[in-house]
Amino acid sequence: MRLRTELQKKIQELEKYRLSGASLLILANKQDLKGALTPDEIAKVLNLENMDKIRHWKIVGCSAYTGEGLLEGFDWLVQDMMIP
Ligand SMILES: Nc1nc2c(ncn2[C@@H]2O[C@H](COP(=O)(O)OP(=O)(O)OP(=O)(O)O)[C@@H](O)[C@H]2O)c(=O)[nH]1
């Protein structure tokens, strides 16, 4: 599945740059479009629950057009990065 392969590539890149513990924010964009996969559906397709037991991750629905969800996503990322 293309989405899953792309995510695996991104995770390998994180490992390569020694970011194995880095927080991972996934923005499920284009939520303003009818028929867009929901964040829960994408999480299932990507098998996020089993992806990485150590890494902190979050998937947030958003729309680059309306701005919906962007603040929530980046707010989580900043908060998560501040956890020692
Ligand atoms: N409706 C809507 N359109 C968007 C959104 N974000 C980007 N687009 C549009 O989607 C088109 C493709 O842009 P991107 O998604 O940035 O480019 P891409 O990743 O190469 O293409 P896709 O794989 O189709 O997403 C452009 O016309 C953007 O204006 C969004 O949140 N909502």
Coordinates of N, CA and C and ligand atoms in Angstrom, one line a residue:
M1 N 0.8 -1.2 0.0 CA 0.0 0.0 0.0 C 0.9 1.3 0.0
R2 N 0.6 2.2 -0.9 CA 1.5 3.4 -1.1 C 1.7 4.2 0.2
L3 N 0.6 4.4 0.9 CA 0.7 5.2 2.1 C 1.6 4.6 3.1
R4 N 1.5 3.3 3.3 CA 2.2 2.6 4.3 C 3.7 2.6 3.9
T5 N 4.0 2.3 2.6 CA 5.4 2.3 2.2 C 6.0 3.7 2.4
E6 N 5.3 4.8 2.1 CA 5.8 6.1 2.3 C 6.1 6.4 3.8
L7 N 5.2 5.9 4.7 CA 5.5 6.1 6.1 C 6.7 5.4 6.5
Q8 N 6.8 4.1 6.1 CA 8.0 3.3 6.4 C 9.3 4.0 6.0
K9 N 9.3 4.6 4.8 CA 10.4 5.3 4.3 C 10.8 6.5 5.2
K10 N 9.7 7.2 5.6 CA 9.9 8.4 6.5 C 10.5 7.9 7.8
I11 N 10.0 6.8 8.3 CA 10.5 6.4 9.6 C 12.0 5.9 9.5
Q12 N 12.3 5.3 8.4 CA 13.7 4.9 8.1 C 14.6 6.2 8.1
E13 N 14.1 7.2 7.5 CA 14.9 8.5 7.4 C 15.1 9.0 8.8
L14 N 14.1 8.9 9.7 CA 14.2 9.4 11.1 C 15.3 8.6 11.8
E15 N 15.4 7.3 11.6 CA 16.4 6.5 12.2 C 17.8 6.9 11.7
K16 N 17.9 7.1 10.4 CA 19.1 7.5 9.7 C 19.7 8.7 10.4
Y17 N 18.9 9.7 10.6 CA 19.3 10.9 11.2 C 19.3 10.9 12.7
R18 N 19.3 9.7 13.3 CA 19.4 9.5 14.7 C 18.2 10.2 15.4
L19 N 17.1 10.2 14.8 CA 15.9 10.8 15.4 C 14.9 9.6 15.9
S20 N 15.5 8.6 16.4 CA 14.7 7.4 16.7 C 13.6 7.7 17.7
G21 N 13.9 8.6 18.6 CA 12.9 8.9 19.7 C 12.1 10.1 19.3
A22 N 12.2 10.7 18.1 CA 11.5 11.9 17.8 C 10.0 11.7 17.8
S23 N 9.3 12.8 18.2 CA 7.8 12.8 18.1 C 7.4 12.8 16.6
L24 N 6.4 12.1 16.3 CA 5.9 12.0 14.9 C 4.5 12.6 14.8
L25 N 4.3 13.7 14.1 CA 3.0 14.2 13.9 C 2.6 13.9 12.4
I26 N 1.4 13.3 12.3 CA 0.9 13.0 10.9 C -0.3 13.8 10.7
L27 N -0.2 14.7 9.7 CA -1.3 15.6 9.4 C -2.1 14.9 8.2
A28 N -3.4 14.6 8.5 CA -4.3 14.0 7.5 C -5.0 15.2 6.9
N29 N -4.3 15.7 5.8 CA -4.8 16.9 5.1 C -6.0 16.7 4.3
K30 N -6.6 17.8 3.8 CA -7.7 17.8 2.8 C -9.0 17.3 3.5
Q31 N -9.1 17.4 4.8 CA -10.4 17.0 5.4 C -11.6 17.7 5.0
D32 N -11.4 18.9 4.3 CA -12.5 19.7 3.8 C -13.1 19.0 2.6
L33 N -12.4 18.1 2.0 CA -12.9 17.4 0.8 C -13.8 16.2 1.1
K34 N -14.9 16.2 0.5 CA -15.8 15.0 0.7 C -15.1 13.8 0.2
G35 N -15.2 12.7 1.0 CA -14.6 11.5 0.7 C -13.1 11.3 1.2
A36 N -12.6 12.3 1.8 CA -11.2 12.2 2.4 C -11.3 11.1 3.5
L37 N -10.2 10.3 3.5 CA -10.1 9.3 4.6 C -10.0 10.1 5.9
T38 N -10.7 9.6 6.9 CA -10.6 10.2 8.2 C -9.2 9.8 8.9
P39 N -8.8 10.6 9.9 CA -7.6 10.2 10.6 C -7.6 8.8 11.1
D40 N -8.8 8.3 11.7 CA -8.9 7.0 12.2 C -8.7 5.9 11.0
E41 N -9.3 6.2 9.9 CA -9.1 5.3 8.7 C -7.6 5.2 8.3
I42 N -7.0 6.4 8.3 CA -5.6 6.4 7.9 C -4.7 5.7 8.9
A43 N -5.0 5.9 10.2 CA -4.3 5.2 11.2 C -4.4 3.7 11.0
K44 N -5.5 3.2 10.6 CA -5.7 1.8 10.4 C -4.9 1.3 9.2
V45 N -5.0 2.1 8.1 CA -4.3 1.7 6.9 C -2.8 1.7 7.2
L46 N -2.3 2.6 8.0 CA -0.9 2.7 8.3 C -0.4 1.8 9.4
N47 N -1.4 1.2 10.1 CA -1.2 0.3 11.2 C -0.3 1.0 12.2
L48 N -0.7 2.3 12.5 CA 0.0 3.1 13.4 C 0.2 2.5 14.8
E49 N -0.9 1.9 15.3 CA -0.8 1.3 16.7 C 0.4 0.4 16.8
N50 N 0.7 -0.4 15.8 CA 1.9 -1.3 15.9 C 3.1 -0.8 15.3
M51 N 3.1 0.4 14.7 CA 4.2 0.9 14.0 C 5.5 1.0 14.9
D52 N 5.3 1.6 16.0 CA 6.5 1.9 16.8 C 6.0 2.0 18.3
K53 N 6.4 1.1 19.1 CA 5.9 1.1 20.5 C 6.6 2.2 21.3
I54 N 7.7 2.7 20.9 CA 8.4 3.7 21.7 C 8.1 5.1 21.3
R55 N 8.0 5.3 20.0 CA 7.8 6.7 19.5 C 6.5 7.2 19.9
H56 N 6.5 8.5 20.2 CA 5.2 9.2 20.4 C 4.7 9.7 19.1
W57 N 3.5 9.4 18.8 CA 2.9 9.8 17.5 C 1.5 10.3 17.7
K58 N 1.1 11.1 16.7 CA -0.3 11.5 16.8 C -0.7 11.8 15.3
I59 N -2.0 11.5 15.0 CA -2.5 11.8 13.7 C -3.7 12.8 13.9
V60 N -3.6 13.9 13.2 CA -4.6 14.9 13.3 C -5.2 15.2 11.9
G61 N -6.5 15.3 11.9 CA -7.2 15.7 10.6 C -7.0 17.2 10.5
C62 N -6.7 17.6 9.2 CA -6.6 19.1 9.0 C -6.9 19.5 7.6
S63 N -7.0 20.7 7.4 CA -7.2 21.3 6.0 C -6.3 22.5 5.9
A64 N -5.4 22.4 4.9 CA -4.5 23.5 4.6 C -5.4 24.7 4.0
Y65 N -6.6 24.4 3.5 CA -7.4 25.5 3.0 C -8.1 26.3 4.1
T66 N -8.7 25.5 5.1 CA -9.4 26.2 6.1 C -8.6 26.5 7.4
G67 N -7.5 25.8 7.5 CA -6.6 25.9 8.7 C -7.0 25.0 9.8
E68 N -8.2 24.4 9.7 CA -8.7 23.5 10.7 C -7.7 22.4 11.1
G69 N -7.5 22.2 12.3 CA -6.6 21.1 12.8 C -5.1 21.4 12.9
L70 N -4.7 22.5 12.2 CA -3.2 22.7 12.2 C -2.7 23.1 13.5
L71 N -3.5 24.0 14.2 CA -3.0 24.5 15.5 C -3.0 23.3 16.5
E72 N -4.0 22.5 16.4 CA -4.1 21.3 17.3 C -2.9 20.4 17.1
G73 N -2.5 20.2 15.9 CA -1.4 19.3 15.5 C -0.1 19.9 16.0
F74 N 0.2 21.1 15.7 CA 1.5 21.7 16.1 C 1.6 22.0 17.5
D75 N 0.4 22.2 18.2 CA 0.4 22.4 19.6 C 0.8 21.1 20.3
W76 N 0.3 20.0 19.8 CA 0.7 18.7 20.4 C 2.2 18.5 20.2
L77 N 2.7 18.8 19.0 CA 4.1 18.5 18.7 C 5.0 19.3 19.6
V78 N 4.7 20.6 19.8 CA 5.5 21.4 20.7 C 5.4 20.9 22.1
Q79 N 4.2 20.6 22.6 CA 4.1 20.1 24.0 C 4.9 18.8 24.1
D80 N 4.8 17.9 23.1 CA 5.4 16.6 23.2 C 6.9 16.7 23.2
M81 N 7.4 17.6 22.4 CA 8.9 17.8 22.3 C 9.4 18.4 23.6
M82 N 8.6 19.0 24.4 CA 9.1 19.6 25.7 C 9.1 18.6 26.8
I83 N 8.5 17.4 26.6 CA 8.6 16.4 27.6 C 10.0 15.8 27.6
P84 N 10.7 15.9 28.8 CA 12.1 15.5 28.9 C 12.2 14.0 28.6
Ligands
LIG1 N1 -9.3 21.1 -0.8 C1 -8.1 21.1 -0.4 N2 -7.1 21.1 -1.3 C2 -5.8 21.1 -0.9 C3 -5.5 21.1 0.5 N3 -4.1 21.1 0.6 C4 -3.6 21.1 -0.6 N4 -4.6 21.2 -1.5 C5 -4.5 21.2 -3.0 O1 -4.2 20.0 -3.5 C6 -3.4 20.1 -4.7 C7 -2.1 19.3 -4.6 O2 -1.3 19.9 -3.6 P1 -0.4 19.1 -2.6 O3 -1.3 18.2 -1.9 O4 0.4 20.1 -1.9 O5 0.6 18.3 -3.6 P2 1.0 16.8 -3.7 O6 1.3 16.3 -2.3 O7 2.0 16.8 -4.7 O8 -0.3 16.2 -4.3 P3 -1.4 15.2 -3.7 O9 -0.7 13.8 -3.6 O10 -2.5 15.2 -4.6 O11 -1.8 15.7 -2.3 C8 -3.2 21.6 -4.9 O12 -4.1 22.1 -5.8 C9 -3.5 22.2 -3.5 O13 -4.0 23.5 -3.6 C10 -6.5 21.1 1.5 O14 -6.4 21.0 2.7 N5 -7.8 21.1 1.0

